[in-house]
Amino acid sequence: MGAGRRFDIAHSPALDQVPHGFFGAGQGGAHQFGFGGPGSPAAIATLRAEAAEALLPRARIVAPHQTHSTTVLTVTEPWPDAPTGRPEGDALVTREPGLALAIVTADCAPVLFADREAGVIGAAHAGWRGAQGGICENTVAAMEALGAERTRIAAAIGPTIAQASYEVDAPLRSQFTAMDEPHFAPAPLREGKERWLFDLPGYIAARLRAAGLARVDALALDTFALASRYHSYRRSMQRGGPDYGRQIALVALV
């Protein structure tokens, strides 16, 4: 690990005894983990490798090229962690020790999974579109294909934009059904148009429980509000920033 690098890492009790962590930006946004964000690719690659080392010594980071899809990749061996050439997908599963599955986010939900008894882990990137399309359920199914059982799978939802910070408009609201109404709260009219506040982590947690997971933990860390700790796409756009950073979530098997 490089020169005493210190990371801001949040953990979930749902994944106790499984190497995992939700890595924040640190004070002043010092840590930016996404190849699409500010910083040189070489420096970002080094930072990502150091985060994996902090999680589990000698772990190899494995991260997809995320596209807001519902595609899950089953990992049997690592690939180069580079800005280009990584397989496209928005979730990873493995039963191979020493691999640190990685997801980067900046308001979307990082979701980490583990069935300790089966020795199977997963990581998913879930924005509203991916969550609605079934990225988390697809991750559970891919873990089952490796020998996991959904009743044993624990899931942790990391730092995500919270309902109080996530105002949405009618076109987005119309993508959901009446069954999803509990996850929307009325917001004040703006520009004479209806608005709602959407509970993305609550929506994901409800879907995971409906899929049969008994242990689902949401850390309740708002990426938008916690500006000194997390990057936020929405906050950056509201401030007119030219780009925005990403945090990283990692899970591994010993």
Coordinates of N, CA and C in Angstrom, one line a residue:
M1 N 0.8 -1.2 0.0 CA 0.0 0.0 0.0 C 0.9 1.2 0.0
G2 N 0.5 2.2 -0.7 CA 1.3 3.4 -0.9 C 1.5 4.3 0.3
A3 N 2.7 4.7 0.6 CA 3.1 5.7 1.6 C 2.0 6.1 2.6
G4 N 1.6 5.0 3.3 CA 0.7 5.3 4.4 C -0.7 5.9 4.0
R5 N -1.2 5.6 2.9 CA -2.5 6.1 2.4 C -3.6 5.7 3.4
R6 N -4.3 6.7 3.8 CA -5.5 6.5 4.7 C -6.8 6.7 4.0
F7 N -7.7 5.7 4.1 CA -8.9 5.8 3.5 C -10.1 5.9 4.4
D8 N -11.1 6.6 3.9 CA -12.4 6.7 4.7 C -13.2 5.5 4.2
I9 N -13.4 4.5 5.1 CA -14.1 3.2 4.7 C -15.3 3.0 5.7
A10 N -16.4 2.8 5.1 CA -17.6 2.4 5.8 C -17.9 0.9 5.7
H11 N -18.3 0.3 6.7 CA -18.6 -1.1 6.7 C -20.0 -1.4 7.1
S12 N -20.5 -2.6 6.8 CA -21.9 -3.0 7.1 C -21.8 -4.2 8.1
P13 N -22.6 -4.2 9.1 CA -22.7 -5.4 10.0 C -23.3 -6.6 9.2
A14 N -24.0 -6.4 8.2 CA -24.6 -7.5 7.4 C -23.5 -8.4 6.8
L15 N -22.3 -7.8 6.5 CA -21.2 -8.5 5.9 C -20.1 -8.7 6.8
D16 N -20.4 -8.8 8.1 CA -19.4 -9.1 9.1 C -18.5 -10.3 8.8
Q17 N -17.2 -10.2 8.9 CA -16.3 -11.2 8.7 C -16.0 -11.5 7.2
V18 N -16.6 -10.7 6.3 CA -16.3 -10.7 4.9 C -15.6 -9.4 4.6
P19 N -14.4 -9.5 4.0 CA -13.6 -8.3 3.6 C -14.5 -7.5 2.7
H20 N -14.8 -6.3 3.1 CA -15.6 -5.4 2.3 C -15.4 -3.9 2.8
G21 N -15.8 -3.0 1.9 CA -15.7 -1.6 2.4 C -16.3 -0.7 1.3
F22 N -16.9 0.4 1.8 CA -17.4 1.5 0.9 C -16.4 2.6 1.1
F23 N -15.6 2.9 0.2 CA -14.5 3.9 0.3 C -15.0 5.2 -0.1
G24 N -14.9 6.2 0.8 CA -15.3 7.6 0.5 C -14.3 8.4 -0.2
A25 N -14.7 9.7 -0.4 CA -13.8 10.6 -1.1 C -12.7 11.1 -0.1
G26 N -12.9 11.0 1.2 CA -12.0 11.5 2.1 C -12.2 13.0 2.3
Q27 N -11.4 13.6 3.1 CA -11.5 15.1 3.4 C -11.2 15.8 2.1
G28 N -12.1 16.7 1.7 CA -11.9 17.5 0.5 C -11.9 16.8 -0.8
G29 N -12.5 15.6 -0.8 CA -12.6 14.8 -2.1 C -11.2 14.4 -2.6
A30 N -10.3 14.0 -1.7 CA -8.9 13.7 -2.1 C -8.9 12.4 -2.9
H31 N -9.8 11.5 -2.6 CA -9.8 10.2 -3.3 C -10.9 10.1 -4.3
Q32 N -10.5 10.0 -5.6 CA -11.3 9.9 -6.7 C -11.0 8.6 -7.5
F33 N -12.0 7.6 -7.4 CA -11.7 6.3 -7.9 C -12.2 5.9 -9.3
G34 N -12.8 6.8 -10.0 CA -13.4 6.5 -11.3 C -12.6 6.9 -12.4
F35 N -12.3 6.0 -13.4 CA -11.5 6.4 -14.6 C -12.2 7.5 -15.4
G36 N -13.5 7.7 -15.3 CA -14.2 8.7 -16.0 C -14.1 10.1 -15.3
G37 N -13.6 10.1 -14.1 CA -13.5 11.4 -13.4 C -12.2 12.1 -13.5
P38 N -12.0 13.1 -12.7 CA -10.7 13.9 -12.7 C -9.5 13.1 -12.2
G39 N -8.4 13.4 -12.8 CA -7.1 12.7 -12.4 C -6.6 11.9 -13.5
S40 N -5.3 11.6 -13.5 CA -4.7 10.8 -14.5 C -5.0 9.4 -14.3
P41 N -5.2 8.6 -15.5 CA -5.5 7.2 -15.4 C -4.5 6.4 -14.5
A42 N -3.3 6.8 -14.6 CA -2.3 6.0 -13.8 C -2.4 6.3 -12.4
A43 N -2.7 7.5 -12.0 CA -2.9 7.8 -10.5 C -4.2 7.1 -10.0
I44 N -5.2 7.1 -10.8 CA -6.5 6.5 -10.4 C -6.3 5.0 -10.3
A45 N -5.6 4.4 -11.2 CA -5.3 2.9 -11.2 C -4.5 2.6 -9.9
T46 N -3.6 3.4 -9.6 CA -2.8 3.2 -8.4 C -3.6 3.3 -7.1
L47 N -4.5 4.3 -7.1 CA -5.4 4.5 -5.9 C -6.3 3.3 -5.8
R48 N -6.9 2.8 -6.9 CA -7.8 1.6 -6.8 C -7.1 0.4 -6.3
A49 N -5.8 0.2 -6.8 CA -5.0 -1.0 -6.4 C -4.7 -0.9 -4.9
E50 N -4.4 0.4 -4.4 CA -4.2 0.5 -3.0 C -5.4 0.3 -2.1
A51 N -6.6 0.7 -2.6 CA -7.8 0.4 -1.9 C -8.0 -1.1 -1.8
A52 N -7.8 -1.9 -2.9 CA -7.9 -3.3 -2.8 C -6.9 -3.9 -1.8
E53 N -5.7 -3.4 -1.8 CA -4.7 -3.9 -0.8 C -5.1 -3.6 0.6
A54 N -5.7 -2.4 0.8 CA -6.2 -2.0 2.2 C -7.3 -3.0 2.6
L55 N -8.1 -3.4 1.6 CA -9.2 -4.3 1.9 C -8.7 -5.7 2.3
L56 N -7.8 -6.2 1.5 CA -7.3 -7.6 1.6 C -5.9 -7.6 1.0
P57 N -4.8 -7.8 1.8 CA -3.5 -7.9 1.2 C -3.3 -8.8 0.0
R58 N -2.7 -8.3 -1.0 CA -2.5 -9.0 -2.3 C -3.7 -9.2 -3.1
A59 N -4.8 -8.6 -2.8 CA -6.1 -8.8 -3.5 C -5.9 -8.1 -4.9
R60 N -6.5 -8.7 -5.9 CA -6.5 -8.2 -7.3 C -7.9 -7.5 -7.5
I61 N -7.9 -6.3 -7.9 CA -9.1 -5.6 -8.1 C -9.7 -6.0 -9.5
V62 N -11.0 -6.2 -9.5 CA -11.7 -6.6 -10.7 C -12.9 -5.6 -10.8
A63 N -13.0 -4.8 -11.8 CA -14.0 -3.8 -12.0 C -14.5 -3.8 -13.4
P64 N -15.8 -3.8 -13.6 CA -16.4 -3.7 -15.0 C -16.4 -2.3 -15.6
H65 N -16.6 -2.2 -16.8 CA -17.0 -0.9 -17.5 C -18.5 -0.8 -17.3
Q66 N -18.9 0.1 -16.4 CA -20.3 0.2 -16.1 C -21.1 1.0 -17.1
T67 N -22.3 0.5 -17.4 CA -23.1 1.2 -18.5 C -24.6 1.3 -18.1
H68 N -24.9 1.3 -16.8 CA -26.3 1.3 -16.3 C -27.1 0.2 -16.9
S69 N -26.5 -1.0 -17.1 CA -27.2 -2.1 -17.6 C -27.7 -3.0 -16.5
T70 N -28.2 -4.2 -16.9 CA -28.6 -5.2 -16.0 C -27.8 -6.5 -16.1
T71 N -26.6 -6.3 -16.7 CA -25.7 -7.4 -17.0 C -24.8 -7.7 -15.8
V72 N -24.7 -9.0 -15.5 CA -23.9 -9.5 -14.4 C -22.8 -10.3 -15.0
L73 N -21.5 -10.1 -14.6 CA -20.4 -10.8 -15.1 C -19.9 -11.8 -14.0
T74 N -19.7 -13.1 -14.4 CA -19.2 -14.1 -13.4 C -17.6 -14.1 -13.6
V75 N -16.9 -13.8 -12.6 CA -15.5 -13.6 -12.6 C -14.8 -14.9 -12.2
T76 N -13.9 -15.4 -13.0 CA -13.1 -16.5 -12.6 C -11.6 -16.2 -12.5
E77 N -11.2 -15.1 -13.2 CA -9.8 -14.6 -13.1 C -9.9 -13.1 -13.4
P78 N -8.9 -12.3 -12.8 CA -8.9 -10.9 -13.0 C -8.5 -10.5 -14.4
W79 N -8.9 -9.2 -14.8 CA -8.5 -8.6 -16.0 C -7.8 -7.3 -15.7
P80 N -7.1 -6.7 -16.6 CA -6.4 -5.5 -16.3 C -7.3 -4.4 -15.9
D81 N -6.9 -3.7 -14.8 CA -7.7 -2.5 -14.3 C -7.3 -1.3 -15.1
A82 N -7.9 -1.0 -16.2 CA -7.4 0.1 -17.1 C -8.7 0.8 -17.5
P83 N -8.5 2.1 -18.0 CA -9.6 2.9 -18.4 C -10.5 2.2 -19.6
T84 N -9.8 1.5 -20.4 CA -10.5 0.9 -21.5 C -10.2 -0.6 -21.6
G85 N -11.1 -1.4 -22.2 CA -10.9 -2.8 -22.4 C -11.5 -3.7 -21.4
R86 N -12.1 -3.1 -20.3 CA -12.7 -4.0 -19.3 C -14.1 -4.4 -19.8
P87 N -14.5 -5.6 -19.5 CA -15.8 -6.1 -19.9 C -16.9 -5.2 -19.4
E88 N -18.0 -5.1 -20.2 CA -19.1 -4.2 -19.8 C -20.1 -5.0 -19.0
G89 N -20.6 -4.3 -17.9 CA -21.6 -4.9 -17.0 C -21.7 -4.0 -15.8
D90 N -22.7 -4.3 -15.0 CA -23.0 -3.5 -13.8 C -23.0 -4.3 -12.6
A91 N -22.6 -5.5 -12.6 CA -22.5 -6.3 -11.4 C -21.5 -7.5 -11.7
L92 N -20.9 -7.9 -10.6 CA -19.9 -9.0 -10.7 C -20.2 -10.0 -9.6
V93 N -19.9 -11.3 -9.9 CA -20.0 -12.3 -8.9 C -18.8 -13.2 -9.0
T94 N -18.4 -13.9 -7.9 CA -17.2 -14.8 -8.0 C -17.3 -15.7 -6.8
R95 N -16.6 -16.8 -6.9 CA -16.3 -17.7 -5.8 C -14.8 -17.9 -5.6
E96 N -14.0 -17.0 -6.3 CA -12.5 -17.1 -6.3 C -11.9 -16.3 -5.2
P97 N -11.1 -16.8 -4.3 CA -10.5 -16.0 -3.3 C -9.5 -15.1 -3.9
G98 N -9.2 -14.0 -3.2 CA -8.2 -13.0 -3.6 C -8.6 -12.0 -4.7
L99 N -9.9 -12.0 -5.1 CA -10.3 -11.1 -6.1 C -11.2 -10.0 -5.3
A100 N -10.9 -8.8 -5.5 CA -11.7 -7.7 -4.9 C -12.6 -7.1 -6.0
L101 N -13.9 -7.5 -5.9 CA -14.9 -7.1 -6.8 C -15.2 -5.6 -6.5
A102 N -15.2 -4.8 -7.6 CA -15.3 -3.3 -7.4 C -16.4 -2.7 -8.2
I103 N -17.1 -1.7 -7.6 CA -18.1 -0.9 -8.3 C -17.8 0.5 -7.9
V104 N -17.9 1.4 -8.9 CA -17.8 2.9 -8.6 C -19.2 3.5 -8.8
T105 N -19.4 4.5 -7.9 CA -20.7 5.2 -7.9 C -20.5 6.7 -7.6
A106 N -21.6 7.5 -7.8 CA -21.6 8.9 -7.5 C -23.0 9.3 -7.3
D107 N -23.8 8.7 -6.5 CA -25.2 8.9 -6.2 C -26.0 7.6 -6.3
C108 N -25.7 6.8 -7.4 CA -26.3 5.5 -7.5 C -25.8 4.6 -6.3
A109 N -26.5 3.5 -6.2 CA -26.3 2.6 -5.0 C -25.2 1.6 -5.3
P110 N -24.2 1.5 -4.5 CA -23.3 0.3 -4.5 C -23.9 -0.8 -3.6
V111 N -24.1 -1.9 -4.1 CA -24.7 -3.0 -3.3 C -23.7 -4.2 -3.3
L112 N -23.3 -4.6 -2.1 CA -22.4 -5.7 -1.9 C -23.1 -6.9 -1.3
F113 N -22.8 -8.1 -1.8 CA -23.5 -9.3 -1.4 C -22.5 -10.4 -0.9
A114 N -22.9 -11.3 0.0 CA -22.1 -12.4 0.3 C -22.9 -13.5 0.9
D115 N -22.6 -14.7 0.5 CA -23.0 -15.9 1.1 C -21.8 -16.6 1.7
R116 N -21.5 -16.3 3.0 CA -20.3 -16.8 3.6 C -20.2 -18.3 3.6
E117 N -21.3 -19.0 3.8 CA -21.2 -20.5 3.9 C -20.8 -21.1 2.5
A118 N -21.4 -20.5 1.5 CA -21.0 -21.0 0.1 C -19.7 -20.5 -0.4
G119 N -19.3 -19.4 0.2 CA -18.1 -18.7 -0.3 C -18.3 -18.1 -1.7
V120 N -19.4 -17.3 -1.8 CA -19.7 -16.6 -3.0 C -20.0 -15.1 -2.7
I121 N -19.5 -14.2 -3.5 CA -19.7 -12.8 -3.2 C -20.2 -12.1 -4.5
G122 N -20.8 -10.9 -4.4 CA -21.2 -10.2 -5.5 C -21.1 -8.7 -5.2
A123 N -21.1 -7.9 -6.3 CA -21.2 -6.4 -6.2 C -22.0 -5.9 -7.3
A124 N -22.8 -4.9 -7.1 CA -23.7 -4.4 -8.1 C -23.8 -2.9 -8.0
H125 N -23.9 -2.2 -9.2 CA -24.1 -0.8 -9.4 C -25.6 -0.6 -9.7
A126 N -26.3 0.1 -8.9 CA -27.8 0.1 -9.1 C -28.3 1.6 -9.0
G127 N -28.4 2.2 -10.2 CA -29.2 3.4 -10.3 C -30.6 3.1 -10.4
W128 N -31.5 4.1 -10.6 CA -32.9 3.7 -10.6 C -33.2 2.8 -11.8
R129 N -32.6 3.1 -12.9 CA -32.9 2.3 -14.1 C -32.4 0.8 -13.9
G130 N -31.2 0.7 -13.5 CA -30.7 -0.7 -13.2 C -31.5 -1.4 -12.2
A131 N -31.8 -0.7 -11.1 CA -32.6 -1.3 -10.0 C -33.9 -1.8 -10.5
Q132 N -34.6 -0.9 -11.3 CA -35.9 -1.3 -11.8 C -35.8 -2.4 -12.8
G133 N -34.7 -2.5 -13.6 CA -34.5 -3.5 -14.5 C -34.1 -4.9 -14.0
G134 N -33.7 -4.9 -12.7 CA -33.4 -6.2 -12.0 C -32.0 -6.5 -11.8
I135 N -31.1 -5.5 -11.8 CA -29.7 -5.8 -11.6 C -29.4 -6.5 -10.3
C136 N -30.1 -6.1 -9.3 CA -29.8 -6.8 -8.0 C -30.3 -8.2 -8.0
E137 N -31.5 -8.4 -8.5 CA -32.1 -9.8 -8.6 C -31.2 -10.7 -9.5
N138 N -30.7 -10.1 -10.6 CA -29.8 -10.8 -11.5 C -28.5 -11.2 -10.8
T139 N -28.0 -10.3 -9.9 CA -26.8 -10.7 -9.2 C -27.1 -11.8 -8.2
V140 N -28.2 -11.8 -7.6 CA -28.5 -12.9 -6.7 C -28.6 -14.2 -7.5
A141 N -29.3 -14.2 -8.7 CA -29.4 -15.4 -9.5 C -28.0 -15.9 -9.9
A142 N -27.1 -15.0 -10.3 CA -25.8 -15.4 -10.7 C -25.0 -16.0 -9.5
M143 N -25.2 -15.5 -8.3 CA -24.6 -16.1 -7.2 C -25.1 -17.5 -6.9
E144 N -26.4 -17.7 -7.1 CA -27.0 -19.0 -7.0 C -26.4 -20.0 -7.9
A145 N -26.1 -19.5 -9.1 CA -25.4 -20.4 -10.1 C -24.1 -20.9 -9.7
L146 N -23.4 -20.1 -8.7 CA -22.1 -20.5 -8.2 C -22.3 -21.3 -6.9
G147 N -23.5 -21.6 -6.5 CA -23.7 -22.4 -5.3 C -24.2 -21.7 -4.1
A148 N -24.5 -20.4 -4.2 CA -25.1 -19.6 -3.1 C -26.6 -20.0 -2.9
E149 N -27.1 -19.7 -1.8 CA -28.6 -19.8 -1.5 C -29.1 -18.5 -1.1
R150 N -30.1 -18.0 -1.8 CA -30.6 -16.6 -1.5 C -31.0 -16.4 -0.1
T151 N -31.5 -17.4 0.6 CA -31.9 -17.2 2.0 C -30.7 -17.0 2.9
R152 N -29.5 -17.3 2.4 CA -28.2 -17.1 3.2 C -27.5 -15.8 2.7
I153 N -27.9 -15.3 1.6 CA -27.2 -14.1 1.0 C -27.5 -12.9 1.8
A154 N -26.5 -12.2 2.3 CA -26.6 -10.9 2.9 C -26.3 -9.8 1.9
A155 N -27.0 -8.7 2.0 CA -26.7 -7.6 1.1 C -26.5 -6.3 1.9
A156 N -25.6 -5.4 1.5 CA -25.4 -4.1 2.1 C -25.5 -3.0 1.0
I157 N -26.3 -2.0 1.3 CA -26.4 -0.9 0.3 C -25.6 0.2 0.9
G158 N -24.6 0.6 0.1 CA -23.7 1.6 0.6 C -24.1 3.1 0.4
P159 N -23.2 4.0 0.5 CA -23.5 5.4 0.3 C -24.3 5.7 -1.0
T160 N -25.4 6.3 -0.9 CA -26.3 6.5 -2.0 C -27.1 7.8 -1.8
I161 N -27.5 8.5 -2.8 CA -28.3 9.7 -2.7 C -29.6 9.3 -1.9
A162 N -29.9 10.1 -0.9 CA -31.0 9.8 0.0 C -32.3 10.4 -0.6
Q163 N -33.5 10.0 -0.1 CA -34.7 10.5 -0.6 C -34.8 12.0 -0.4
A164 N -34.4 12.5 0.7 CA -34.5 14.0 0.9 C -33.7 14.8 -0.1
S165 N -32.8 14.2 -0.8 CA -31.9 14.9 -1.7 C -32.2 14.5 -3.2
Y166 N -33.2 13.6 -3.4 CA -33.4 13.1 -4.8 C -34.7 13.5 -5.3
E167 N -34.8 14.7 -5.8 CA -36.0 15.2 -6.5 C -36.1 14.7 -7.9
V168 N -37.2 14.2 -8.3 CA -37.4 13.6 -9.6 C -38.7 14.3 -10.2
D169 N -38.8 14.2 -11.6 CA -39.9 14.8 -12.3 C -40.9 13.7 -12.8
A170 N -41.9 14.2 -13.4 CA -43.0 13.3 -13.9 C -42.5 12.3 -14.8
P171 N -41.7 12.6 -15.8 CA -41.2 11.5 -16.7 C -40.5 10.4 -16.0
L172 N -39.7 10.7 -15.0 CA -39.1 9.6 -14.3 C -40.2 8.8 -13.4
R173 N -41.0 9.6 -12.7 CA -42.1 9.0 -11.9 C -42.9 8.0 -12.7
S174 N -43.2 8.4 -14.0 CA -44.1 7.6 -14.8 C -43.4 6.2 -15.2
Q175 N -42.2 6.0 -15.0 CA -41.5 4.8 -15.2 C -41.9 3.7 -14.2
F176 N -42.5 4.1 -13.1 CA -42.8 3.2 -12.0 C -44.3 3.0 -11.9
T177 N -44.7 2.0 -11.2 CA -46.1 1.6 -11.1 C -46.6 2.0 -9.7
A178 N -47.9 1.8 -9.6 CA -48.6 2.1 -8.3 C -48.0 1.3 -7.1
M179 N -47.5 0.1 -7.4 CA -46.9 -0.7 -6.3 C -45.6 0.0 -5.7
D180 N -45.1 0.9 -6.5 CA -43.8 1.6 -6.1 C -44.1 2.9 -5.3
E181 N -45.4 3.2 -5.1 CA -45.8 4.5 -4.5 C -45.2 4.7 -3.2
P182 N -45.0 3.7 -2.3 CA -44.3 4.0 -1.0 C -42.9 4.6 -1.1
H183 N -42.3 4.5 -2.2 CA -40.9 5.0 -2.4 C -40.9 6.4 -2.9
F184 N -42.0 7.0 -3.1 CA -42.1 8.4 -3.5 C -42.8 9.3 -2.5
A185 N -42.3 10.5 -2.3 CA -43.0 11.5 -1.4 C -43.2 12.8 -2.2
P186 N -44.3 13.5 -2.0 CA -44.5 14.7 -2.8 C -43.4 15.7 -2.4
A187 N -43.0 16.5 -3.5 CA -42.1 17.6 -3.3 C -42.8 18.8 -3.8
P188 N -42.3 20.0 -3.3 CA -43.0 21.3 -3.8 C -42.9 21.4 -5.3
L189 N -43.9 22.0 -5.8 CA -43.9 22.4 -7.2 C -42.7 23.2 -7.6
R190 N -42.1 23.0 -8.7 CA -41.0 23.8 -9.2 C -41.2 24.1 -10.6
E191 N -41.2 25.4 -11.0 CA -41.5 25.8 -12.3 C -42.9 25.4 -12.7
G192 N -43.8 25.3 -11.7 CA -45.2 24.9 -12.0 C -45.4 23.5 -12.3
K193 N -44.4 22.6 -12.1 CA -44.5 21.2 -12.4 C -44.4 20.4 -11.2
E194 N -45.1 19.2 -11.2 CA -45.1 18.3 -10.1 C -43.7 17.7 -9.9
R195 N -43.3 17.5 -8.7 CA -42.0 16.8 -8.3 C -42.3 15.8 -7.2
W196 N -41.3 14.9 -7.1 CA -41.4 13.9 -6.0 C -40.0 13.7 -5.5
L197 N -39.9 13.2 -4.3 CA -38.6 12.7 -3.7 C -38.6 11.2 -3.7
F198 N -37.6 10.6 -4.4 CA -37.5 9.2 -4.6 C -36.5 8.6 -3.6
D199 N -37.0 7.5 -3.0 CA -36.1 6.7 -2.0 C -35.5 5.6 -2.8
L200 N -34.3 5.9 -3.4 CA -33.6 4.8 -4.1 C -33.1 3.7 -3.2
P201 N -32.4 3.9 -2.1 CA -32.0 2.8 -1.3 C -33.2 2.0 -0.7
G202 N -34.3 2.7 -0.4 CA -35.4 2.0 0.1 C -36.1 1.1 -0.9
Y203 N -36.1 1.6 -2.2 CA -36.6 0.8 -3.3 C -35.8 -0.4 -3.5
I204 N -34.5 -0.3 -3.5 CA -33.6 -1.4 -3.7 C -33.7 -2.4 -2.6
A205 N -33.8 -1.9 -1.3 CA -33.9 -2.9 -0.2 C -35.2 -3.6 -0.3
A206 N -36.3 -3.0 -0.7 CA -37.6 -3.7 -0.8 C -37.6 -4.7 -1.9
R207 N -36.9 -4.5 -3.0 CA -36.8 -5.5 -4.0 C -36.0 -6.6 -3.6
L208 N -34.9 -6.4 -2.8 CA -34.1 -7.5 -2.3 C -34.8 -8.4 -1.4
R209 N -35.6 -7.8 -0.5 CA -36.4 -8.5 0.5 C -37.4 -9.3 -0.3
A210 N -38.1 -8.7 -1.3 CA -39.0 -9.4 -2.1 C -38.4 -10.6 -2.9
A211 N -37.1 -10.5 -3.1 CA -36.4 -11.6 -3.8 C -36.0 -12.7 -2.9
G212 N -36.3 -12.6 -1.6 CA -36.0 -13.6 -0.7 C -34.8 -13.5 0.2
L213 N -34.1 -12.3 0.2 CA -33.0 -12.1 1.1 C -33.5 -11.7 2.4
A214 N -33.0 -12.4 3.4 CA -33.4 -12.1 4.8 C -32.6 -11.0 5.5
R215 N -31.4 -10.8 5.0 CA -30.5 -9.8 5.7 C -30.1 -8.7 4.6
V216 N -30.7 -7.5 4.8 CA -30.5 -6.4 3.9 C -30.2 -5.2 4.8
D217 N -29.1 -4.6 4.6 CA -28.7 -3.5 5.4 C -28.4 -2.3 4.6
A218 N -29.0 -1.1 4.8 CA -28.8 0.1 4.1 C -28.0 1.0 5.1
L219 N -26.8 1.5 4.7 CA -26.0 2.3 5.6 C -26.6 3.7 5.9
A220 N -27.5 4.2 5.0 CA -28.2 5.5 5.2 C -27.1 6.6 5.2
L221 N -26.2 6.6 4.3 CA -25.2 7.7 4.1 C -25.6 8.4 2.8
D222 N -25.9 9.7 2.9 CA -26.4 10.4 1.7 C -25.2 11.1 1.0
T223 N -25.0 10.6 -0.2 CA -23.8 11.1 -1.0 C -24.0 12.6 -1.3
F224 N -25.2 13.0 -1.5 CA -25.4 14.4 -1.9 C -25.2 15.3 -0.7
A225 N -25.7 15.0 0.5 CA -25.6 15.8 1.7 C -24.2 15.8 2.3
L226 N -23.5 14.7 2.2 CA -22.2 14.5 2.9 C -21.1 14.9 2.0
A227 N -21.0 16.2 1.7 CA -20.1 16.7 0.7 C -18.6 16.5 1.0
S228 N -18.2 16.5 2.3 CA -16.8 16.3 2.6 C -16.4 14.9 2.6
R229 N -17.4 14.0 2.4 CA -17.1 12.6 2.5 C -17.3 11.8 1.2
Y230 N -18.3 12.3 0.4 CA -18.6 11.5 -0.8 C -18.8 12.4 -2.0
H231 N -18.5 11.8 -3.2 CA -18.7 12.5 -4.4 C -20.2 12.3 -4.8
S232 N -20.7 13.3 -5.5 CA -22.2 13.3 -5.9 C -22.3 13.9 -7.3
Y233 N -22.9 13.1 -8.2 CA -23.2 13.6 -9.5 C -24.1 14.8 -9.5
R234 N -25.2 14.6 -8.7 CA -26.2 15.7 -8.6 C -25.6 17.0 -8.0
R235 N -24.9 16.8 -7.0 CA -24.3 18.0 -6.3 C -23.4 18.7 -7.3
S236 N -22.5 18.0 -8.0 CA -21.6 18.5 -8.9 C -22.3 19.3 -10.1
M237 N -23.4 18.7 -10.6 CA -24.1 19.3 -11.7 C -24.8 20.6 -11.2
Q238 N -25.3 20.6 -10.0 CA -26.0 21.8 -9.4 C -25.0 22.9 -9.2
R239 N -23.8 22.6 -9.0 CA -22.8 23.6 -8.7 C -22.1 24.0 -10.0
G240 N -22.4 23.3 -11.1 CA -21.8 23.7 -12.4 C -20.4 23.1 -12.6
G241 N -20.1 22.1 -11.9 CA -18.8 21.5 -12.0 C -18.6 20.9 -13.4
P242 N -17.3 20.9 -13.9 CA -17.0 20.3 -15.2 C -17.0 18.8 -15.2
D243 N -16.8 18.2 -14.0 CA -16.8 16.7 -13.9 C -17.1 16.4 -12.5
Y244 N -17.2 15.1 -12.2 CA -17.4 14.7 -10.8 C -16.6 13.4 -10.5
G245 N -16.4 13.2 -9.2 CA -15.6 12.1 -8.8 C -16.5 10.9 -8.5
R246 N -15.9 9.8 -8.3 CA -16.6 8.5 -7.9 C -16.0 7.9 -6.7
Q247 N -16.8 7.3 -5.8 CA -16.3 6.5 -4.8 C -16.3 5.0 -5.2
I248 N -15.7 4.2 -4.4 CA -15.6 2.8 -4.8 C -16.1 1.9 -3.7
A249 N -16.7 0.8 -4.1 CA -17.1 -0.2 -3.1 C -16.4 -1.5 -3.5
L250 N -15.9 -2.3 -2.5 CA -15.1 -3.5 -2.7 C -15.6 -4.6 -1.8
V251 N -15.6 -5.8 -2.3 CA -15.8 -7.0 -1.5 C -14.9 -8.1 -2.0
A252 N -14.4 -9.0 -1.1 CA -13.5 -10.0 -1.5 C -13.7 -11.2 -0.6
L253 N -13.1 -12.3 -1.1 CA -13.0 -13.6 -0.3 C -11.6 -13.9 0.1
V254 N -11.4 -14.3 1.3 CA -10.1 -14.7 1.7 C -9.8 -16.1 1.1

